Amino acid sequence: MEQWRSHAVGGLRKKHAGQHVRLCGWIHTKREHGDLVFVLLRDREGTLQVSIQRTEEKKELWATARDLRPEFCIQVEGKVHLRPPDAVNPDMKTGEVELIPTAVTILNECKLLPFPINKETDISEELALKYRYLEMRKPTLARTIRLRHNLVLFIRNLMNDMGFIEVETPLLTRSTPEGARDFLVPSRVYPGKFFALPQSPQQYKELLMVGGVERYFQFARCLRDEDARADRQAEHTQLDLEMSFVDTDDIIAILEKIFVSAAERFSDLTIKEKPIPRLTYQYVMDTYGSDKPDLRFGMELIDLAGAFTACELVPLKEAATRQDQTLRGMVIPKGGLWSRRELDQLKELPEKLAGTGIAWVAYKAGQVRGSSIKRILDEQTMAVLEKLASPGPDDLLLFAGGPWKPTVEFLGRVRTHMANKLDLIDKSMLAFLFVVDFPQFEWNPVQNRLDPVHHMFVLPKKEHIPLLDSEPLSVLSTQMDAVCNGFELCSGSLRNHQRELQVKIMKLIGISEQEGIEKFGHLLNALEFGAPPHGGAAPGLDRLLMVLQGTERMSDVVAFPKTYSGRDLLMDAPASVDQSQLDDLHLAIVASDTRGSSDCDKGDGSTES
Ligand code: ASP
């Protein structure tokens, strides 16, 4: 028998009855019934009942048993007994047996717990994060940690089977201005110089392709100095991958294999559509008002411009007729039956969901019951509107008009808001999709320049390359995003493997050849040594686990998450350091009120590589 333990606590079954075992674990619960103490012992495999009876010969054991408290770490030794039939607990995997110990040793006591482990209680996020190691003893997080391990193992094997080689890339690298804000690491040896922690191994993976690795993958930690959100943390893990001699179809096929097999193996949810549908950026924006649409429910946006082309109200007419504008709406099932108050509350949507305005028409038994813009809804307009939208007899028709992107995005938020309000989202589904044909660039009105929609290494569509100089905003790229249930799971693309094209794209986004050489010389150089055509993607592991588990919070799937404000409450980081450490790094701290306004924000983070 092994010295500490012979079996896992949660692994004992009927077949072990009669065996002498030694177990280690934590006390989940303890109950005293006169001369009997019942302890529910727990390890990571499950729980087991340990029964201690008070007898003359077991005086010492009895005394120890009475001292036991929840979460004491103990070792017990004794015989496994079959429980009498009326004491069998069908809800426990070990429910047919119990342990009657001959010895109990307290390995470590547990002081007063900040919250109970053996039942779910409402505790603050702060407490849960500060005592994450206690939270981890609870089944939910314990299960997730195990699931994450199994998922990683599964994907690793899958990648190996598909011919990918795992390569680690450096954590200390250089800051390059292609993405979000970097975490910087000052160099002790080179005063005034800094390493940066990688936002992603984008450039390394491309260099691996130049190096002839052909198919690379890595579970890569990516660090971006951005504010956290429910679905985003400053550090996250990506399944980073890159392949040589491929087209977008080849990359999508690999991603599809990963998502579908992982979902079938690790999720209780059903994949809505296989093969995973591919929709264009233009289509999803027009139809769902988002480039990461949730396809678990309908309420698609409908083009209603046709009803307002001759409208007297100039903004509506402009929205309906101008090329760069749109007028769209959606039908809310049974919304026509809402109370007057609920209809009035629609006025608040623009403020709540960042829009400029919204109009509505409510129907009851096929008749117009009320409308926010009665004045302009003459018979002719109504007729076209109803033809275009085909509302049901008791539905509500919502619409908005204005510049294309902000208007469809606002309506997209309204769509999600209404789906939540009306409980229309089928939570048993995994609705994957690939979004393709993204624009290569978007206009950044603040900096007055073009920004790459994904990152600057993305290859434009071949047939659009001639438009780069004349109509850069019409150029579509080889970017493909994978989306599930309204979450972006990954972005990827083919890359510029020829220096000339890469330099041209840098120039278009405001990086001169000189600056490009200074900051990206390593990559530009490498492209001149027979760099192969290549492309790749980087599914977020945390996001994938979130959708497979049906949770919307990243902290539910990470062992040691940070708070929304970017703090590690467990380690109490970030923290001050000694003056000598600062001296070693040639750094001085400037009090924040004298710092001035050196804003180092490089944008909205949408161009991360
Ligand atoms: N490096 C990119 C990212 O982190 C993904 C890719 O293009 O492969 O979003």
Coordinates of C-alpha atoms and ligand atoms in Angstrom, one line a residue:
M1 CA 0.0 0.0 0.0
E2 CA 1.3 3.5 -0.8
Q3 CA 2.3 5.3 2.3
W4 CA -0.2 8.2 2.1
R5 CA -3.2 6.6 0.5
S6 CA -4.2 3.4 -1.3
H7 CA -7.2 4.7 -3.2
A8 CA -9.0 7.9 -4.3
V9 CA -11.8 8.8 -1.9
G10 CA -14.3 9.2 -4.7
G11 CA -13.2 6.0 -6.4
L12 CA -14.5 3.5 -3.9
R13 CA -17.3 1.2 -5.1
K14 CA -19.1 -2.0 -4.1
K15 CA -16.2 -4.1 -5.4
H16 CA -13.9 -2.6 -2.7
A17 CA -16.1 -3.9 0.1
G18 CA -14.0 -5.8 2.6
Q19 CA -10.7 -4.2 1.6
H20 CA -8.6 -2.3 4.0
V21 CA -7.8 1.1 2.6
R22 CA -6.0 4.3 3.5
L23 CA -7.5 7.6 2.2
C24 CA -6.6 11.3 2.3
G25 CA -8.9 14.2 1.7
W26 CA -10.9 17.1 3.2
I27 CA -13.9 17.0 5.4
H28 CA -16.9 18.1 3.3
T29 CA -19.5 17.8 6.0
K30 CA -19.7 16.4 9.5
R31 CA -22.8 15.3 11.3
E32 CA -23.1 14.0 14.9
H33 CA -25.9 11.7 16.0
G34 CA -25.4 10.7 19.6
D35 CA -22.7 8.0 19.6
L36 CA -22.2 8.3 15.8
V37 CA -20.2 10.7 13.8
F38 CA -20.7 10.8 10.0
V39 CA -18.0 12.5 8.0
L40 CA -18.3 13.1 4.3
L41 CA -14.7 12.9 3.1
R42 CA -13.8 14.6 -0.2
D43 CA -11.0 14.5 -2.7
R44 CA -11.0 15.6 -6.3
E45 CA -12.6 12.4 -7.4
G46 CA -15.7 12.7 -5.2
T47 CA -17.0 12.1 -1.7
L48 CA -17.4 9.1 0.6
Q49 CA -19.1 8.5 3.9
V50 CA -16.9 7.7 6.8
S51 CA -18.8 6.5 9.9
I52 CA -17.3 6.5 13.4
Q53 CA -19.0 4.8 16.3
R54 CA -18.3 5.6 19.9
T55 CA -17.0 2.4 21.6
E56 CA -14.8 1.7 24.7
E57 CA -11.9 0.4 22.5
K58 CA -12.0 3.4 20.2
K59 CA -11.9 6.2 22.7
E60 CA -9.0 8.0 21.1
L61 CA -10.5 7.7 17.7
W62 CA -13.8 9.0 19.0
A63 CA -12.1 12.0 20.6
T64 CA -10.4 12.9 17.2
A65 CA -13.6 12.4 15.4
R66 CA -15.4 14.9 17.6
D67 CA -12.6 17.5 16.9
L68 CA -13.0 17.3 13.2
R69 CA -14.4 20.4 11.4
P70 CA -15.2 21.1 7.7
E71 CA -12.1 21.4 5.5
F72 CA -9.7 19.8 7.9
C73 CA -7.3 17.8 5.8
I74 CA -7.2 14.2 7.2
Q75 CA -6.0 10.7 6.6
V76 CA -8.3 7.8 7.5
E77 CA -7.6 4.1 7.5
G78 CA -10.0 1.2 7.8
K79 CA -12.3 -1.2 6.1
V80 CA -14.7 -0.6 3.3
H81 CA -18.2 -1.9 4.2
L82 CA -21.3 -2.3 2.2
R83 CA -24.1 0.0 3.4
P84 CA -27.3 -1.7 4.6
P85 CA -29.8 -1.6 1.7
D86 CA -31.9 1.1 3.3
A87 CA -28.8 3.3 3.8
V88 CA -27.7 3.2 0.1
N89 CA -27.4 6.7 -1.4
P90 CA -28.2 6.5 -5.1
D91 CA -27.1 10.1 -5.6
M92 CA -23.5 9.4 -4.7
K93 CA -21.1 7.4 -6.9
T94 CA -19.7 5.9 -3.7
G95 CA -23.3 5.6 -2.2
E96 CA -23.2 1.8 -1.8
V97 CA -20.3 1.7 0.6
E98 CA -18.9 3.5 3.6
L99 CA -15.6 3.5 5.5
I100 CA -15.4 2.4 9.1
P101 CA -12.0 3.7 10.2
T102 CA -9.6 2.2 12.6
A103 CA -7.5 5.4 12.5
V104 CA -8.0 9.1 11.8
T105 CA -5.1 11.5 11.5
I106 CA -5.5 15.2 11.2
L107 CA -3.0 16.3 8.6
N108 CA -3.9 20.0 8.9
E109 CA -6.6 21.9 10.6
C110 CA -8.7 24.6 8.8
K111 CA -9.4 27.9 10.4
L112 CA -12.7 29.6 10.2
L113 CA -13.7 29.6 6.5
P114 CA -14.5 32.9 4.7
F115 CA -17.4 31.1 3.0
P116 CA -18.8 27.6 3.1
I117 CA -17.3 25.1 0.6
N118 CA -20.1 22.5 1.0
K119 CA -22.9 24.6 -0.2
E120 CA -23.4 27.3 -2.8
T121 CA -23.9 30.7 -1.1
D122 CA -23.9 34.2 -2.5
I123 CA -20.4 35.5 -2.0
S124 CA -18.8 38.6 -3.4
E125 CA -16.5 38.4 -6.5
E126 CA -13.8 39.9 -4.3
L127 CA -14.0 37.2 -1.7
A128 CA -14.2 34.5 -4.3
L129 CA -11.1 35.7 -6.0
K130 CA -9.1 36.4 -2.9
Y131 CA -9.7 32.8 -1.7
R132 CA -9.7 31.2 -5.2
Y133 CA -8.0 28.1 -3.8
L134 CA -11.0 27.5 -1.6
E135 CA -13.4 28.2 -4.5
M136 CA -11.5 25.6 -6.4
R137 CA -12.5 22.9 -3.9
K138 CA -16.1 23.4 -4.9
P139 CA -17.4 21.0 -7.6
T140 CA -18.2 23.7 -10.2
L141 CA -14.7 25.2 -10.5
A142 CA -13.0 21.8 -9.9
R143 CA -15.0 20.4 -12.8
T144 CA -14.0 23.3 -15.1
I145 CA -10.3 23.0 -14.3
R146 CA -10.5 19.3 -15.2
L147 CA -12.5 20.0 -18.3
R148 CA -10.0 22.6 -19.5
H149 CA -7.2 20.0 -19.0
N150 CA -9.1 17.4 -21.0
L151 CA -9.9 19.9 -23.8
V152 CA -6.3 21.0 -24.1
L153 CA -5.1 17.4 -24.2
F154 CA -7.7 16.5 -26.8
I155 CA -6.8 19.5 -29.0
R156 CA -3.1 18.8 -28.6
N157 CA -3.6 15.3 -29.9
L158 CA -5.9 16.4 -32.7
M159 CA -3.3 19.0 -33.8
N160 CA -0.6 16.4 -33.8
D161 CA -2.8 14.0 -35.8
M162 CA -3.3 16.8 -38.4
G163 CA 0.4 17.2 -38.7
F164 CA 0.9 20.3 -36.6
I165 CA 4.1 20.8 -34.5
E166 CA 4.0 22.6 -31.2
V167 CA 6.6 25.3 -30.9
E168 CA 7.0 27.7 -27.9
T169 CA 7.7 31.3 -28.8
P170 CA 9.3 33.9 -26.5
L171 CA 7.5 35.8 -23.7
L172 CA 10.0 38.5 -23.7
T173 CA 9.8 40.2 -27.1
R174 CA 9.8 43.6 -28.6
S175 CA 7.1 46.2 -28.6
T176 CA 5.7 46.8 -32.1
P177 CA 2.9 49.3 -32.8
E178 CA 0.5 47.0 -34.6
G179 CA -2.1 46.3 -32.0
A180 CA -3.4 47.0 -28.5
R181 CA -1.4 48.5 -25.6
D182 CA 1.7 46.4 -24.7
F183 CA 2.7 45.3 -21.2
L184 CA 6.3 46.4 -21.0
V185 CA 9.2 44.8 -19.1
P186 CA 12.2 47.2 -18.4
S187 CA 15.6 45.8 -19.2
R188 CA 18.1 45.7 -16.3
V189 CA 21.1 45.1 -18.7
Y190 CA 20.2 47.7 -21.3
P191 CA 19.1 50.9 -19.5
G192 CA 16.2 52.6 -21.0
K193 CA 15.2 49.7 -23.2
F194 CA 12.2 47.5 -22.8
F195 CA 10.9 44.1 -23.7
A196 CA 7.2 43.7 -24.4
L197 CA 5.0 40.7 -23.4
P198 CA 3.5 39.3 -26.6
Q199 CA -0.1 40.3 -27.5
S200 CA 0.0 37.2 -29.7
P201 CA 2.8 35.3 -31.3
Q202 CA 1.8 36.6 -34.7
Q203 CA 5.2 37.6 -36.1
Y204 CA 6.9 34.5 -34.6
K205 CA 4.5 32.2 -36.2
E206 CA 5.0 33.8 -39.5
L207 CA 8.8 33.5 -39.0
L208 CA 8.2 29.8 -38.2
M209 CA 6.6 29.5 -41.7
V210 CA 9.6 31.2 -43.2
G211 CA 11.7 28.7 -41.2
G212 CA 9.9 25.8 -43.0
V213 CA 7.9 24.5 -40.0
E214 CA 4.8 24.3 -42.3
R215 CA 2.2 23.5 -39.6
Y216 CA 2.7 25.1 -36.2
F217 CA 0.5 25.4 -33.2
Q218 CA 0.9 26.5 -29.6
F219 CA -1.3 27.1 -26.5
A220 CA 0.0 30.7 -26.3
R221 CA -0.5 33.1 -23.4
C222 CA -1.4 36.5 -24.9
L223 CA -1.1 39.7 -22.9
R224 CA -2.8 42.9 -23.8
D225 CA -2.9 45.9 -21.5
E226 CA -6.6 46.5 -21.9
D227 CA -9.4 47.0 -19.5
A228 CA -11.1 43.7 -18.7
R229 CA -14.7 42.9 -19.7
A230 CA -16.9 40.0 -18.8
D231 CA -15.6 38.1 -21.8
R232 CA -12.0 39.5 -21.8
Q233 CA -9.1 39.5 -19.5
A234 CA -5.7 41.2 -19.8
E235 CA -4.1 37.7 -20.2
H236 CA -5.7 34.9 -22.2
T237 CA -4.8 31.7 -23.9
Q238 CA -5.0 31.1 -27.6
L239 CA -4.7 28.0 -29.6
D240 CA -2.4 29.8 -32.0
L241 CA -1.9 28.1 -35.4
E242 CA -0.3 28.8 -38.7
M243 CA 0.1 26.8 -41.9
S244 CA 2.1 27.1 -45.2
F245 CA 0.7 26.6 -48.7
V246 CA -3.0 27.0 -47.8
D247 CA -6.1 28.9 -48.8
T248 CA -8.8 30.3 -46.5
D249 CA -10.8 27.1 -47.1
D250 CA -8.0 25.0 -45.7
I251 CA -7.8 27.1 -42.6
I252 CA -11.6 27.0 -42.1
A253 CA -11.6 23.2 -42.5
I254 CA -9.0 22.9 -39.7
L255 CA -11.0 25.3 -37.5
E256 CA -14.2 23.5 -38.2
K257 CA -12.6 20.2 -37.2
I258 CA -11.4 21.6 -33.9
F259 CA -14.7 23.3 -33.0
V260 CA -17.0 20.5 -34.0
S261 CA -15.0 17.7 -32.5
A262 CA -14.4 19.7 -29.2
A263 CA -18.1 20.6 -29.0
E264 CA -19.2 17.0 -29.6
R265 CA -16.8 15.7 -27.1
F266 CA -17.0 18.3 -24.3
S267 CA -20.4 20.1 -24.5
D268 CA -23.9 19.1 -23.6
L269 CA -25.1 21.7 -26.1
T270 CA -26.2 20.8 -29.6
I271 CA -24.5 22.2 -32.7
K272 CA -27.1 24.1 -34.6
E273 CA -25.8 23.7 -38.1
K274 CA -23.2 21.4 -39.7
P275 CA -21.2 22.1 -41.8
I276 CA -20.7 25.4 -40.0
P277 CA -22.3 28.1 -42.2
R278 CA -20.2 30.8 -43.8
L279 CA -21.7 34.3 -44.1
T280 CA -20.1 37.4 -45.4
Y281 CA -19.3 40.4 -43.3
Q282 CA -21.7 42.6 -45.3
Y283 CA -24.5 40.0 -44.9
V284 CA -24.1 39.6 -41.1
M285 CA -23.9 43.3 -40.5
D286 CA -27.0 44.0 -42.6
T287 CA -28.9 41.1 -41.2
Y288 CA -27.9 40.9 -37.6
G289 CA -26.2 44.2 -37.0
S290 CA -23.0 42.6 -35.7
D291 CA -19.9 40.9 -37.1
K292 CA -20.3 38.3 -34.3
P293 CA -24.0 37.6 -34.5
D294 CA -25.9 35.2 -32.3
L295 CA -27.7 32.8 -34.6
R296 CA -29.6 31.1 -31.8
F297 CA -32.6 33.3 -32.5
G298 CA -34.2 35.1 -35.5
M299 CA -35.5 38.7 -35.5
E300 CA -33.3 39.5 -38.5
L301 CA -33.0 43.1 -39.6
I302 CA -35.1 43.9 -42.7
D303 CA -34.3 46.6 -45.3
L304 CA -37.2 49.0 -45.1
A305 CA -35.7 51.8 -47.2
G306 CA -38.2 51.2 -49.9
A307 CA -41.0 52.6 -47.8
F308 CA -39.3 56.0 -47.2
T309 CA -37.7 56.9 -50.5
A310 CA -40.3 59.7 -51.0
C311 CA -40.6 60.6 -47.3
E312 CA -41.0 64.2 -46.4
L313 CA -38.9 64.0 -43.3
V314 CA -35.4 64.6 -44.6
P315 CA -33.4 62.4 -42.3
L316 CA -35.6 59.4 -43.1
K317 CA -35.5 60.1 -46.8
E318 CA -31.7 60.5 -46.7
A319 CA -31.4 57.2 -44.7
A320 CA -33.5 55.5 -47.3
T321 CA -31.8 56.9 -50.4
R322 CA -28.1 57.7 -49.6
Q323 CA -25.5 55.0 -50.5
D324 CA -23.7 55.4 -47.2
Q325 CA -26.9 55.2 -45.1
T326 CA -29.5 52.6 -44.3
L327 CA -33.0 52.3 -43.0
R328 CA -33.7 48.9 -41.4
G329 CA -35.9 47.4 -38.8
M330 CA -37.1 44.2 -37.2
V331 CA -40.3 42.6 -36.2
I332 CA -40.8 41.8 -32.5
P333 CA -43.2 38.8 -32.1
K334 CA -46.3 39.7 -30.1
G335 CA -44.8 43.1 -29.2
G336 CA -48.0 44.7 -30.4
L337 CA -49.6 43.4 -27.2
W338 CA -47.2 45.2 -24.9
S339 CA -48.6 47.7 -22.4
R340 CA -48.6 51.4 -23.2
R341 CA -45.8 51.8 -20.7
E342 CA -43.6 49.1 -22.3
L343 CA -44.1 50.8 -25.7
D344 CA -43.3 54.2 -24.2
Q345 CA -40.1 52.7 -22.8
L346 CA -38.9 52.1 -26.4
K347 CA -37.9 55.8 -26.4
E348 CA -35.2 54.9 -23.9
L349 CA -33.4 52.4 -26.2
P350 CA -31.2 54.9 -28.0
E351 CA -29.8 56.1 -24.8
K352 CA -29.4 52.7 -23.3
L353 CA -27.9 51.1 -26.4
A354 CA -26.1 54.0 -28.0
G355 CA -28.3 54.8 -30.9
T356 CA -29.7 58.0 -32.4
G357 CA -33.4 57.2 -32.5
I358 CA -35.9 54.4 -33.1
A359 CA -39.4 54.4 -34.4
W360 CA -42.2 51.8 -33.9
V361 CA -45.6 50.7 -35.1
A362 CA -47.6 48.3 -32.9
Y363 CA -50.3 46.0 -34.3
K364 CA -53.2 44.4 -32.5
A365 CA -55.4 41.8 -34.3
G366 CA -54.0 43.0 -37.6
Q367 CA -54.8 46.7 -37.1
V368 CA -52.3 49.5 -36.2
R369 CA -52.7 50.0 -32.5
G370 CA -50.3 52.9 -32.2
S371 CA -47.1 54.3 -33.7
S372 CA -44.3 56.6 -32.6
I373 CA -44.3 58.4 -36.0
K374 CA -48.0 58.4 -37.1
R375 CA -47.5 61.7 -38.9
I376 CA -45.4 60.3 -41.7
L377 CA -47.1 57.0 -42.1
D378 CA -49.5 57.8 -44.8
E379 CA -51.3 54.9 -46.5
Q380 CA -48.8 54.5 -49.2
T381 CA -45.8 54.3 -46.8
M382 CA -47.7 51.9 -44.6
A383 CA -48.5 49.6 -47.5
V384 CA -44.9 49.4 -48.6
L385 CA -43.7 49.1 -45.0
E386 CA -46.0 46.2 -44.3
K387 CA -45.1 44.5 -47.5
L388 CA -41.4 44.7 -46.7
A389 CA -41.6 43.7 -43.0
S390 CA -44.7 41.4 -43.1
P391 CA -45.5 41.8 -39.4
G392 CA -47.9 39.3 -37.8
P393 CA -51.3 40.5 -36.5
D394 CA -50.0 41.2 -32.9
D395 CA -46.4 42.1 -33.7
L396 CA -44.3 45.2 -33.1
L397 CA -42.3 46.8 -35.9
L398 CA -39.1 48.7 -34.9
F399 CA -36.9 50.7 -37.3
A400 CA -34.1 53.1 -37.4
G401 CA -32.2 55.0 -40.1
G402 CA -28.9 56.8 -40.5
P403 CA -25.2 56.1 -41.4
W404 CA -24.8 52.4 -42.2
K405 CA -22.4 51.1 -39.6
P406 CA -23.7 52.8 -36.4
T407 CA -27.3 52.2 -37.4
V408 CA -27.0 48.5 -38.1
E409 CA -24.8 48.1 -35.0
F410 CA -27.5 49.9 -32.9
L411 CA -30.2 47.7 -34.3
G412 CA -28.0 44.6 -33.6
R413 CA -27.9 45.7 -30.0
V414 CA -31.7 46.2 -30.0
R415 CA -32.1 42.7 -31.4
T416 CA -30.0 41.1 -28.7
H417 CA -31.7 43.2 -26.0
M418 CA -35.2 42.1 -27.2
A419 CA -34.2 38.5 -27.5
N420 CA -33.1 38.6 -23.9
K421 CA -36.2 40.5 -22.8
L422 CA -38.4 38.0 -24.5
D423 CA -36.4 35.0 -23.6
L424 CA -36.0 34.0 -27.3
I425 CA -32.5 32.5 -27.0
D426 CA -32.3 28.8 -27.3
K427 CA -29.7 28.1 -24.6
S428 CA -29.3 24.5 -25.6
M429 CA -27.6 25.4 -28.9
L430 CA -24.1 26.1 -30.2
A431 CA -24.6 28.3 -33.2
F432 CA -21.2 28.4 -34.9
L433 CA -20.6 30.4 -38.0
F434 CA -17.6 31.7 -40.0
V435 CA -17.7 35.3 -41.1
V436 CA -15.7 36.0 -44.3
D437 CA -15.1 38.8 -46.8
F438 CA -14.2 41.4 -44.2
P439 CA -13.0 44.8 -45.4
Q440 CA -9.2 45.1 -45.2
F441 CA -9.4 48.6 -43.7
E442 CA -11.7 50.9 -41.8
W443 CA -11.5 54.6 -41.5
N444 CA -10.2 55.9 -38.1
P445 CA -11.8 59.4 -37.9
V446 CA -9.9 60.3 -34.7
Q447 CA -6.4 59.7 -36.2
N448 CA -7.6 60.5 -39.7
R449 CA -6.2 57.4 -41.3
L450 CA -7.0 53.8 -42.4
D451 CA -6.7 51.1 -39.7
P452 CA -6.5 47.4 -40.5
V453 CA -9.7 45.7 -39.5
H454 CA -7.8 42.7 -38.2
H455 CA -4.1 43.4 -38.4
M456 CA -1.6 44.6 -40.9
F457 CA -0.2 41.2 -41.8
V458 CA -3.6 40.2 -43.4
L459 CA -3.5 39.5 -47.2
P460 CA -6.1 41.3 -49.2
K461 CA -8.3 39.2 -51.5
K462 CA -6.2 38.7 -54.7
E463 CA -8.7 40.3 -57.0
H464 CA -8.9 43.4 -54.7
I465 CA -5.1 44.1 -54.6
P466 CA -5.4 46.4 -57.6
L467 CA -7.8 48.6 -55.6
L468 CA -5.4 49.2 -52.8
D469 CA -4.3 52.6 -54.1
S470 CA -7.6 53.8 -55.7
E471 CA -10.3 52.6 -53.3
P472 CA -8.7 51.1 -50.2
L473 CA -12.0 51.1 -48.3
S474 CA -13.5 48.8 -50.9
V475 CA -10.8 46.2 -50.6
L476 CA -11.9 43.0 -49.0
S477 CA -9.4 40.8 -47.2
T478 CA -8.8 37.1 -46.6
Q479 CA -9.8 37.5 -42.9
M480 CA -12.1 34.9 -41.5
D481 CA -13.7 35.0 -38.0
A482 CA -15.2 32.1 -36.2
V483 CA -18.2 33.1 -34.1
C484 CA -20.4 31.1 -31.7
N485 CA -23.5 32.3 -29.8
G486 CA -22.5 35.9 -30.2
F487 CA -18.9 35.5 -29.1
E488 CA -15.9 35.9 -31.4
L489 CA -14.0 32.7 -31.0
C490 CA -11.2 33.5 -33.4
S491 CA -9.8 35.6 -36.2
G492 CA -7.4 34.4 -38.8
S493 CA -6.4 35.1 -42.4
L494 CA -3.9 34.5 -45.1
R495 CA -0.8 36.7 -44.7
N496 CA 1.3 39.0 -46.9
H497 CA 4.2 36.7 -47.7
Q498 CA 5.8 39.2 -50.2
R499 CA 7.7 42.2 -48.8
E500 CA 6.4 44.6 -51.4
L501 CA 2.8 44.1 -50.6
Q502 CA 3.5 44.1 -46.9
V503 CA 5.3 47.5 -47.2
K504 CA 2.4 48.9 -49.2
I505 CA -0.1 47.9 -46.6
M506 CA 2.0 49.4 -43.9
K507 CA 2.2 52.6 -45.8
L508 CA -1.6 52.7 -46.3
I509 CA -2.1 52.5 -42.5
G510 CA 0.5 55.3 -41.9
I511 CA 3.7 53.3 -41.3
S512 CA 6.4 54.7 -43.5
E513 CA 8.9 52.3 -45.1
Q514 CA 11.6 53.7 -42.8
E515 CA 9.5 53.1 -39.6
G516 CA 8.5 49.7 -41.0
I517 CA 12.1 48.7 -41.4
E518 CA 12.9 50.0 -37.9
K519 CA 10.1 48.2 -36.2
F520 CA 9.3 45.2 -38.4
G521 CA 12.7 44.8 -40.2
H522 CA 13.0 41.3 -38.9
L523 CA 9.8 40.3 -40.6
L524 CA 10.3 42.3 -43.8
N525 CA 13.7 40.8 -44.1
A526 CA 12.5 37.3 -43.6
L527 CA 9.9 37.8 -46.4
E528 CA 12.7 38.2 -48.8
F529 CA 14.2 34.8 -48.2
G530 CA 11.7 32.6 -50.0
A531 CA 8.9 33.1 -47.5
P532 CA 6.1 30.6 -48.4
P533 CA 2.4 31.6 -48.8
H534 CA 0.9 31.1 -45.4
G535 CA -2.0 31.8 -43.2
G536 CA -3.5 30.9 -39.8
A537 CA -5.8 31.7 -37.0
A538 CA -5.9 31.8 -33.2
P539 CA -9.0 30.4 -31.5
G540 CA -9.3 31.7 -27.9
L541 CA -9.2 28.7 -25.6
D542 CA -11.0 30.6 -22.8
R543 CA -13.7 31.7 -25.1
L544 CA -14.1 28.2 -26.6
L545 CA -14.5 26.8 -23.1
M546 CA -17.0 29.5 -22.2
V547 CA -19.3 28.7 -25.1
L548 CA -18.9 24.9 -24.6
Q549 CA -19.9 25.4 -21.0
G550 CA -22.6 28.0 -21.7
T551 CA -21.1 30.7 -19.5
E552 CA -20.6 34.3 -20.4
R553 CA -17.9 35.1 -17.8
M554 CA -14.3 34.4 -18.6
S555 CA -13.5 34.1 -14.9
D556 CA -15.6 31.0 -14.8
V557 CA -13.2 29.1 -17.0
V558 CA -9.8 30.4 -15.7
A559 CA -8.1 29.0 -12.6
F560 CA -6.7 32.4 -11.4
P561 CA -8.6 35.3 -13.1
K562 CA -8.2 38.9 -12.5
T563 CA -10.9 41.4 -11.5
Y564 CA -12.5 43.7 -14.0
S565 CA -10.2 46.4 -12.8
G566 CA -7.2 44.2 -13.7
R567 CA -6.1 43.3 -10.2
D568 CA -5.0 39.9 -9.0
L569 CA -6.7 39.8 -5.6
L570 CA -5.1 36.6 -4.5
M571 CA -1.5 37.7 -5.0
D572 CA -2.4 41.3 -4.4
A573 CA -0.9 42.4 -7.7
P574 CA 0.1 44.8 -9.2
A575 CA 2.1 45.8 -6.1
S576 CA 4.9 48.2 -5.2
V577 CA 8.5 47.0 -5.5
D578 CA 11.6 47.9 -3.5
Q579 CA 13.6 51.0 -4.4
S580 CA 16.6 48.8 -5.1
Q581 CA 14.6 46.9 -7.7
L582 CA 13.7 50.1 -9.4
D583 CA 17.3 51.2 -9.3
D584 CA 18.4 48.0 -10.9
L585 CA 16.0 48.7 -13.7
H586 CA 17.0 52.4 -14.0
L587 CA 13.4 53.4 -13.3
A588 CA 11.9 56.3 -11.2
I589 CA 8.3 56.5 -10.3
V590 CA 6.7 59.9 -11.1
A591 CA 3.7 60.8 -8.9
S592 CA 0.6 60.5 -11.0
D593 CA -0.6 64.1 -10.6
T594 CA 2.7 65.4 -12.3
R595 CA 2.6 62.8 -15.0
G596 CA 1.0 65.0 -17.7
S597 CA -1.3 63.7 -20.3
S598 CA 1.0 61.3 -22.3
D599 CA -1.8 59.1 -23.5
C600 CA -0.2 55.9 -24.8
D601 CA -3.5 54.4 -26.0
K602 CA -3.0 53.3 -29.6
G603 CA -6.6 52.9 -30.5
D604 CA -9.5 50.7 -29.6
G605 CA -7.7 47.5 -29.7
S606 CA -9.6 46.2 -32.7
T607 CA -6.4 45.8 -34.7
E608 CA -4.7 43.3 -32.4
S609 CA -2.5 40.8 -34.1
Ligands
ASP1 N1 -2.7 36.8 -34.1 C1 -4.1 37.0 -34.3 C2 -4.8 37.4 -33.1 O1 -4.3 37.3 -32.0 C3 -4.8 35.8 -34.9 C4 -4.3 35.5 -36.3 O2 -4.4 36.3 -37.2 O3 -3.8 34.4 -36.4 O4 -6.0 37.8 -33.1

